[in-house]
Amino acid sequence: GEAMAQWMIVPVVGSTPGRRYGHTIIFSKPYLLVFGGNAGPEPLNDVWCLSVERAPFSWNKLDCGKEQPPPRVYHSSALCLTGSATGMMVSFGGRTTDQTSIADTWGLRRHRDGRWDWVKAPYKAETSPTPRYQHSTLFLGPLMIVMGGRTNTVGEDVPMEVYDTEKDLWSKGPPLSVPRRLLSTTLWKGRILVAIGGCCMDGAWNS
């Protein structure tokens, strides 16, 4: 018969990340990592971690050192599995406290002694990405592909851009057939980039 899947509420004990929106969540075995978002009047830059190795499950707010990304909402995060950034949760862009779209990239890493810290990704001087939020990112090898989103300019067509984590370089990719924000992306068969849904610049939802 067909395989059946069922949603369930995961029981946790203790404190939690709380109600929020515009955050990201990724799985880096065995950890779920929640970063940023908005839980009230201003964006956040906290990181919460839940290990799925053993019950009872509990969330822990991480101490990520002195250098940290600015607070943000509607950013993107993805797990890098290739190259020098292997194992890092890499977060890009978003909208910060003053409602400005940003274009920085940060990687969160876990050291063997259990410490977590952020490292800001370097950009070669001749390349820089478009500040954006409500976009989507994923990794294809060492390449972080950024698609869709919006800027501070209403109706601006935001290009697809690619960051090479090995060369610290940004480049342009082919544009989406229909510009959109709040989209979802994934890889099919490990090499075909699929984008689905989202909101077009005129406000209509797209499939």
PDB file of C-alpha atoms in Angstrom:
ATOM      1  CA  GLY A   1       0.000   0.000   0.000  1.00  0.00           C
ATOM      2  CA  GLU A   2       0.908   3.646  -0.136  1.00  0.00           C
ATOM      3  CA  ALA A   3       3.227   4.973   2.550  1.00  0.00           C
ATOM      4  CA  MET A   4       1.370   7.118   5.054  1.00  0.00           C
ATOM      5  CA  ALA A   5       2.749  10.201   6.778  1.00  0.00           C
ATOM      6  CA  GLN A   6       1.210  11.962   9.727  1.00  0.00           C
ATOM      7  CA  TRP A   7       1.920  15.269  11.430  1.00  0.00           C
ATOM      8  CA  MET A   8       2.482  15.289  15.178  1.00  0.00           C
ATOM      9  CA  ILE A   9       3.285  17.861  17.823  1.00  0.00           C
ATOM     10  CA  VAL A  10       6.756  17.172  19.224  1.00  0.00           C
ATOM     11  CA  PRO A  11       6.661  17.310  23.031  1.00  0.00           C
ATOM     12  CA  VAL A  12       9.350  19.561  24.500  1.00  0.00           C
ATOM     13  CA  VAL A  13      10.238  20.614  28.028  1.00  0.00           C
ATOM     14  CA  GLY A  14      11.493  23.962  29.266  1.00  0.00           C
ATOM     15  CA  SER A  15      11.816  27.211  27.362  1.00  0.00           C
ATOM     16  CA  THR A  16      11.129  27.483  23.618  1.00  0.00           C
ATOM     17  CA  PRO A  17      11.911  30.008  20.844  1.00  0.00           C
ATOM     18  CA  GLY A  18       8.401  31.355  21.381  1.00  0.00           C
ATOM     19  CA  ARG A  19       5.927  32.643  18.839  1.00  0.00           C
ATOM     20  CA  ARG A  20       7.626  34.290  15.873  1.00  0.00           C
ATOM     21  CA  TYR A  21       7.444  34.699  12.110  1.00  0.00           C
ATOM     22  CA  GLY A  22       9.873  35.440   9.290  1.00  0.00           C
ATOM     23  CA  HIS A  23      12.500  33.176  10.899  1.00  0.00           C
ATOM     24  CA  THR A  24      14.397  30.218   9.427  1.00  0.00           C
ATOM     25  CA  ILE A  25      14.784  26.641  10.585  1.00  0.00           C
ATOM     26  CA  ILE A  26      17.267  24.077   9.280  1.00  0.00           C
ATOM     27  CA  PHE A  27      18.309  20.564  10.283  1.00  0.00           C
ATOM     28  CA  SER A  28      22.013  19.886  10.802  1.00  0.00           C
ATOM     29  CA  LYS A  29      22.115  16.367  12.216  1.00  0.00           C
ATOM     30  CA  PRO A  30      21.251  15.975  15.028  1.00  0.00           C
ATOM     31  CA  TYR A  31      20.244  19.622  15.589  1.00  0.00           C
ATOM     32  CA  LEU A  32      17.280  21.748  14.617  1.00  0.00           C
ATOM     33  CA  LEU A  33      18.395  25.389  14.445  1.00  0.00           C
ATOM     34  CA  VAL A  34      16.019  28.356  14.527  1.00  0.00           C
ATOM     35  CA  PHE A  35      17.434  31.773  13.684  1.00  0.00           C
ATOM     36  CA  GLY A  36      15.990  35.284  13.858  1.00  0.00           C
ATOM     37  CA  GLY A  37      12.542  36.369  12.806  1.00  0.00           C
ATOM     38  CA  ASN A  38      10.128  38.672  14.553  1.00  0.00           C
ATOM     39  CA  ALA A  39       8.320  38.043  17.825  1.00  0.00           C
ATOM     40  CA  GLY A  40       6.937  41.534  18.414  1.00  0.00           C
ATOM     41  CA  PRO A  41       7.917  45.078  17.519  1.00  0.00           C
ATOM     42  CA  GLU A  42      11.460  44.351  16.269  1.00  0.00           C
ATOM     43  CA  PRO A  43      13.470  41.607  14.494  1.00  0.00           C
ATOM     44  CA  LEU A  44      15.625  39.159  16.457  1.00  0.00           C
ATOM     45  CA  ASN A  45      19.068  37.615  15.986  1.00  0.00           C
ATOM     46  CA  ASP A  46      18.869  34.781  18.504  1.00  0.00           C
ATOM     47  CA  VAL A  47      19.616  31.129  17.696  1.00  0.00           C
ATOM     48  CA  TRP A  48      17.788  28.231  19.336  1.00  0.00           C
ATOM     49  CA  CYS A  49      18.907  24.615  19.125  1.00  0.00           C
ATOM     50  CA  LEU A  50      17.060  21.325  19.694  1.00  0.00           C
ATOM     51  CA  SER A  51      18.844  17.974  19.581  1.00  0.00           C
ATOM     52  CA  VAL A  52      16.708  15.102  18.268  1.00  0.00           C
ATOM     53  CA  GLU A  53      19.076  12.399  19.541  1.00  0.00           C
ATOM     54  CA  ARG A  54      17.175  11.613  22.701  1.00  0.00           C
ATOM     55  CA  ALA A  55      14.005  12.464  24.603  1.00  0.00           C
ATOM     56  CA  PRO A  56      12.886  14.441  26.456  1.00  0.00           C
ATOM     57  CA  PHE A  57      13.461  17.103  23.812  1.00  0.00           C
ATOM     58  CA  SER A  58      14.342  20.622  24.906  1.00  0.00           C
ATOM     59  CA  TRP A  59      15.293  23.891  23.232  1.00  0.00           C
ATOM     60  CA  ASN A  60      18.459  25.740  24.199  1.00  0.00           C
ATOM     61  CA  LYS A  61      19.268  29.353  23.367  1.00  0.00           C
ATOM     62  CA  LEU A  62      22.812  29.324  22.009  1.00  0.00           C
ATOM     63  CA  ASP A  63      25.655  31.585  23.084  1.00  0.00           C
ATOM     64  CA  CYS A  64      27.243  32.342  19.703  1.00  0.00           C
ATOM     65  CA  GLY A  65      30.106  34.577  20.782  1.00  0.00           C
ATOM     66  CA  LYS A  66      30.697  38.303  20.437  1.00  0.00           C
ATOM     67  CA  GLU A  67      30.419  38.775  16.667  1.00  0.00           C
ATOM     68  CA  GLN A  68      26.853  38.160  15.543  1.00  0.00           C
ATOM     69  CA  PRO A  69      24.606  39.079  12.608  1.00  0.00           C
ATOM     70  CA  PRO A  70      22.322  42.106  13.024  1.00  0.00           C
ATOM     71  CA  PRO A  71      18.709  41.282  13.890  1.00  0.00           C
ATOM     72  CA  ARG A  72      16.652  40.287  10.834  1.00  0.00           C
ATOM     73  CA  VAL A  73      13.369  38.946   9.541  1.00  0.00           C
ATOM     74  CA  TYR A  74      12.421  37.348   6.201  1.00  0.00           C
ATOM     75  CA  HIS A  75      16.018  36.219   5.617  1.00  0.00           C
ATOM     76  CA  SER A  76      17.069  32.794   4.329  1.00  0.00           C
ATOM     77  CA  SER A  77      19.172  29.977   5.771  1.00  0.00           C
ATOM     78  CA  ALA A  78      20.490  26.770   4.241  1.00  0.00           C
ATOM     79  CA  LEU A  79      22.924  24.020   5.224  1.00  0.00           C
ATOM     80  CA  CYS A  80      26.170  23.794   3.243  1.00  0.00           C
ATOM     81  CA  LEU A  81      27.403  20.231   2.675  1.00  0.00           C
ATOM     82  CA  THR A  82      30.449  20.820   0.448  1.00  0.00           C
ATOM     83  CA  GLY A  83      33.779  22.627   0.727  1.00  0.00           C
ATOM     84  CA  SER A  84      35.183  24.876   3.430  1.00  0.00           C
ATOM     85  CA  ALA A  85      31.690  25.814   4.692  1.00  0.00           C
ATOM     86  CA  THR A  86      30.637  22.178   5.206  1.00  0.00           C
ATOM     87  CA  GLY A  87      28.303  21.813   8.184  1.00  0.00           C
ATOM     88  CA  MET A  88      27.566  25.542   8.452  1.00  0.00           C
ATOM     89  CA  MET A  89      24.107  27.037   8.546  1.00  0.00           C
ATOM     90  CA  VAL A  90      24.536  29.894   6.073  1.00  0.00           C
ATOM     91  CA  SER A  91      22.121  32.825   6.361  1.00  0.00           C
ATOM     92  CA  PHE A  92      21.692  35.582   3.800  1.00  0.00           C
ATOM     93  CA  GLY A  93      19.907  38.925   3.634  1.00  0.00           C
ATOM     94  CA  GLY A  94      16.608  39.799   5.200  1.00  0.00           C
ATOM     95  CA  ARG A  95      15.083  42.988   6.547  1.00  0.00           C
ATOM     96  CA  THR A  96      16.609  44.590   9.605  1.00  0.00           C
ATOM     97  CA  THR A  97      15.377  46.796  12.448  1.00  0.00           C
ATOM     98  CA  ASP A  98      15.008  49.990  10.369  1.00  0.00           C
ATOM     99  CA  GLN A  99      12.993  48.119   7.677  1.00  0.00           C
ATOM    100  CA  THR A 100      15.983  48.143   5.305  1.00  0.00           C
ATOM    101  CA  SER A 101      16.784  45.118   3.124  1.00  0.00           C
ATOM    102  CA  ILE A 102      20.331  43.809   3.651  1.00  0.00           C
ATOM    103  CA  ALA A 103      22.816  41.695   1.673  1.00  0.00           C
ATOM    104  CA  ASP A 104      25.243  40.169   4.166  1.00  0.00           C
ATOM    105  CA  THR A 105      26.032  36.470   4.547  1.00  0.00           C
ATOM    106  CA  TRP A 106      26.867  34.706   7.809  1.00  0.00           C
ATOM    107  CA  GLY A 107      27.806  31.125   8.632  1.00  0.00           C
ATOM    108  CA  LEU A 108      27.040  29.442  11.971  1.00  0.00           C
ATOM    109  CA  ARG A 109      29.437  26.669  12.922  1.00  0.00           C
ATOM    110  CA  ARG A 110      29.770  24.212  15.800  1.00  0.00           C
ATOM    111  CA  HIS A 111      33.263  23.451  17.098  1.00  0.00           C
ATOM    112  CA  ARG A 112      34.376  20.062  18.375  1.00  0.00           C
ATOM    113  CA  ASP A 113      34.397  21.368  21.948  1.00  0.00           C
ATOM    114  CA  GLY A 114      30.682  22.238  21.637  1.00  0.00           C
ATOM    115  CA  ARG A 115      31.082  26.001  21.087  1.00  0.00           C
ATOM    116  CA  TRP A 116      28.998  27.751  18.457  1.00  0.00           C
ATOM    117  CA  ASP A 117      30.011  30.929  16.667  1.00  0.00           C
ATOM    118  CA  TRP A 118      29.193  33.052  13.657  1.00  0.00           C
ATOM    119  CA  VAL A 119      31.614  33.997  10.873  1.00  0.00           C
ATOM    120  CA  LYS A 120      30.813  36.713   8.344  1.00  0.00           C
ATOM    121  CA  ALA A 121      31.364  35.617   4.762  1.00  0.00           C
ATOM    122  CA  PRO A 122      33.893  37.713   2.826  1.00  0.00           C
ATOM    123  CA  TYR A 123      32.955  39.230  -0.529  1.00  0.00           C
ATOM    124  CA  LYS A 124      35.492  40.008  -3.236  1.00  0.00           C
ATOM    125  CA  ALA A 125      35.516  43.783  -3.773  1.00  0.00           C
ATOM    126  CA  GLU A 126      34.319  43.590  -7.363  1.00  0.00           C
ATOM    127  CA  THR A 127      31.171  41.600  -6.547  1.00  0.00           C
ATOM    128  CA  SER A 128      28.209  42.215  -4.280  1.00  0.00           C
ATOM    129  CA  PRO A 129      24.650  40.830  -4.165  1.00  0.00           C
ATOM    130  CA  THR A 130      21.335  42.668  -4.280  1.00  0.00           C
ATOM    131  CA  PRO A 131      19.939  43.466  -0.810  1.00  0.00           C
ATOM    132  CA  ARG A 132      16.683  41.541  -0.488  1.00  0.00           C
ATOM    133  CA  TYR A 133      14.184  39.825   1.792  1.00  0.00           C
ATOM    134  CA  GLN A 134      11.371  37.258   1.409  1.00  0.00           C
ATOM    135  CA  HIS A 135      13.661  35.273  -0.905  1.00  0.00           C
ATOM    136  CA  SER A 136      14.801  31.636  -0.967  1.00  0.00           C
ATOM    137  CA  THR A 137      18.248  30.014  -0.943  1.00  0.00           C
ATOM    138  CA  LEU A 138      19.659  26.533  -1.388  1.00  0.00           C
ATOM    139  CA  PHE A 139      23.057  24.960  -1.956  1.00  0.00           C
ATOM    140  CA  LEU A 140      24.278  23.187  -5.064  1.00  0.00           C
ATOM    141  CA  GLY A 141      27.695  21.933  -3.981  1.00  0.00           C
ATOM    142  CA  PRO A 142      29.621  24.968  -2.661  1.00  0.00           C
ATOM    143  CA  LEU A 143      27.311  27.381  -4.510  1.00  0.00           C
ATOM    144  CA  MET A 144      24.603  29.240  -2.591  1.00  0.00           C
ATOM    145  CA  ILE A 145      21.793  30.076  -5.004  1.00  0.00           C
ATOM    146  CA  VAL A 146      19.563  33.025  -4.054  1.00  0.00           C
ATOM    147  CA  MET A 147      16.226  33.401  -5.817  1.00  0.00           C
ATOM    148  CA  GLY A 148      13.319  35.805  -5.736  1.00  0.00           C
ATOM    149  CA  GLY A 149      12.475  38.203  -2.942  1.00  0.00           C
ATOM    150  CA  ARG A 150      11.953  41.936  -2.851  1.00  0.00           C
ATOM    151  CA  THR A 151      13.999  45.065  -2.171  1.00  0.00           C
ATOM    152  CA  ASN A 152      13.208  48.474  -0.706  1.00  0.00           C
ATOM    153  CA  THR A 153      12.167  49.577  -4.200  1.00  0.00           C
ATOM    154  CA  VAL A 154       8.562  48.534  -4.853  1.00  0.00           C
ATOM    155  CA  GLY A 155       8.227  46.372  -7.958  1.00  0.00           C
ATOM    156  CA  GLU A 156      11.968  45.960  -8.556  1.00  0.00           C
ATOM    157  CA  ASP A 157      12.873  42.833 -10.537  1.00  0.00           C
ATOM    158  CA  VAL A 158      15.353  41.003  -8.311  1.00  0.00           C
ATOM    159  CA  PRO A 159      17.866  38.811 -10.176  1.00  0.00           C
ATOM    160  CA  MET A 160      18.917  35.291  -9.328  1.00  0.00           C
ATOM    161  CA  GLU A 161      22.393  35.434  -7.777  1.00  0.00           C
ATOM    162  CA  VAL A 162      24.969  32.807  -6.841  1.00  0.00           C
ATOM    163  CA  TYR A 163      27.640  32.954  -4.121  1.00  0.00           C
ATOM    164  CA  ASP A 164      30.668  30.682  -4.468  1.00  0.00           C
ATOM    165  CA  THR A 165      31.747  29.863  -0.906  1.00  0.00           C
ATOM    166  CA  GLU A 166      35.157  28.667  -2.134  1.00  0.00           C
ATOM    167  CA  LYS A 167      36.018  31.786  -4.173  1.00  0.00           C
ATOM    168  CA  ASP A 168      34.055  34.407  -2.160  1.00  0.00           C
ATOM    169  CA  LEU A 169      32.511  35.603  -5.429  1.00  0.00           C
ATOM    170  CA  TRP A 170      28.967  36.593  -6.437  1.00  0.00           C
ATOM    171  CA  SER A 171      27.624  36.098  -9.962  1.00  0.00           C
ATOM    172  CA  LYS A 172      24.305  36.508 -11.769  1.00  0.00           C
ATOM    173  CA  GLY A 173      22.115  33.584 -12.788  1.00  0.00           C
ATOM    174  CA  PRO A 174      19.142  33.269 -15.141  1.00  0.00           C
ATOM    175  CA  PRO A 175      16.073  35.219 -13.955  1.00  0.00           C
ATOM    176  CA  LEU A 176      12.799  33.632 -12.895  1.00  0.00           C
ATOM    177  CA  SER A 177      10.184  33.617 -15.649  1.00  0.00           C
ATOM    178  CA  VAL A 178       7.890  35.518 -13.281  1.00  0.00           C
ATOM    179  CA  PRO A 179       9.481  37.643 -10.503  1.00  0.00           C
ATOM    180  CA  ARG A 180       8.168  36.544  -7.114  1.00  0.00           C
ATOM    181  CA  ARG A 181       8.737  36.605  -3.377  1.00  0.00           C
ATOM    182  CA  LEU A 182       7.861  34.202  -0.550  1.00  0.00           C
ATOM    183  CA  LEU A 183       8.627  31.292  -2.871  1.00  0.00           C
ATOM    184  CA  SER A 184       9.976  27.833  -2.057  1.00  0.00           C
ATOM    185  CA  THR A 185      12.859  26.146  -3.858  1.00  0.00           C
ATOM    186  CA  THR A 186      14.381  22.677  -3.861  1.00  0.00           C
ATOM    187  CA  LEU A 187      16.676  20.448  -5.915  1.00  0.00           C
ATOM    188  CA  TRP A 188      15.234  17.577  -7.951  1.00  0.00           C
ATOM    189  CA  LYS A 189      17.554  14.650  -8.678  1.00  0.00           C
ATOM    190  CA  GLY A 190      20.373  16.709  -7.183  1.00  0.00           C
ATOM    191  CA  ARG A 191      20.788  18.992 -10.206  1.00  0.00           C
ATOM    192  CA  ILE A 192      17.451  20.520 -11.283  1.00  0.00           C
ATOM    193  CA  LEU A 193      16.394  23.638  -9.417  1.00  0.00           C
ATOM    194  CA  VAL A 194      12.638  23.764  -8.807  1.00  0.00           C
ATOM    195  CA  ALA A 195      10.815  26.930  -7.689  1.00  0.00           C
ATOM    196  CA  ILE A 196       7.170  26.788  -6.656  1.00  0.00           C
ATOM    197  CA  GLY A 197       4.577  29.223  -5.409  1.00  0.00           C
ATOM    198  CA  GLY A 198       5.189  32.700  -4.122  1.00  0.00           C
ATOM    199  CA  CYS A 199       3.674  36.111  -4.529  1.00  0.00           C
ATOM    200  CA  CYS A 200       4.151  38.102  -7.748  1.00  0.00           C
ATOM    201  CA  MET A 201       4.948  41.789  -7.696  1.00  0.00           C
ATOM    202  CA  ASP A 202       1.315  42.660  -8.479  1.00  0.00           C
ATOM    203  CA  GLY A 203       0.231  40.747  -5.391  1.00  0.00           C
ATOM    204  CA  ALA A 204      -1.091  37.641  -7.185  1.00  0.00           C
ATOM    205  CA  TRP A 205      -0.018  34.215  -5.994  1.00  0.00           C
ATOM    206  CA  ASN A 206       1.847  32.050  -8.462  1.00  0.00           C
ATOM    207  CA  SER A 207       2.152  28.279  -8.876  1.00  0.00           C
TER     208      SER A 207
END
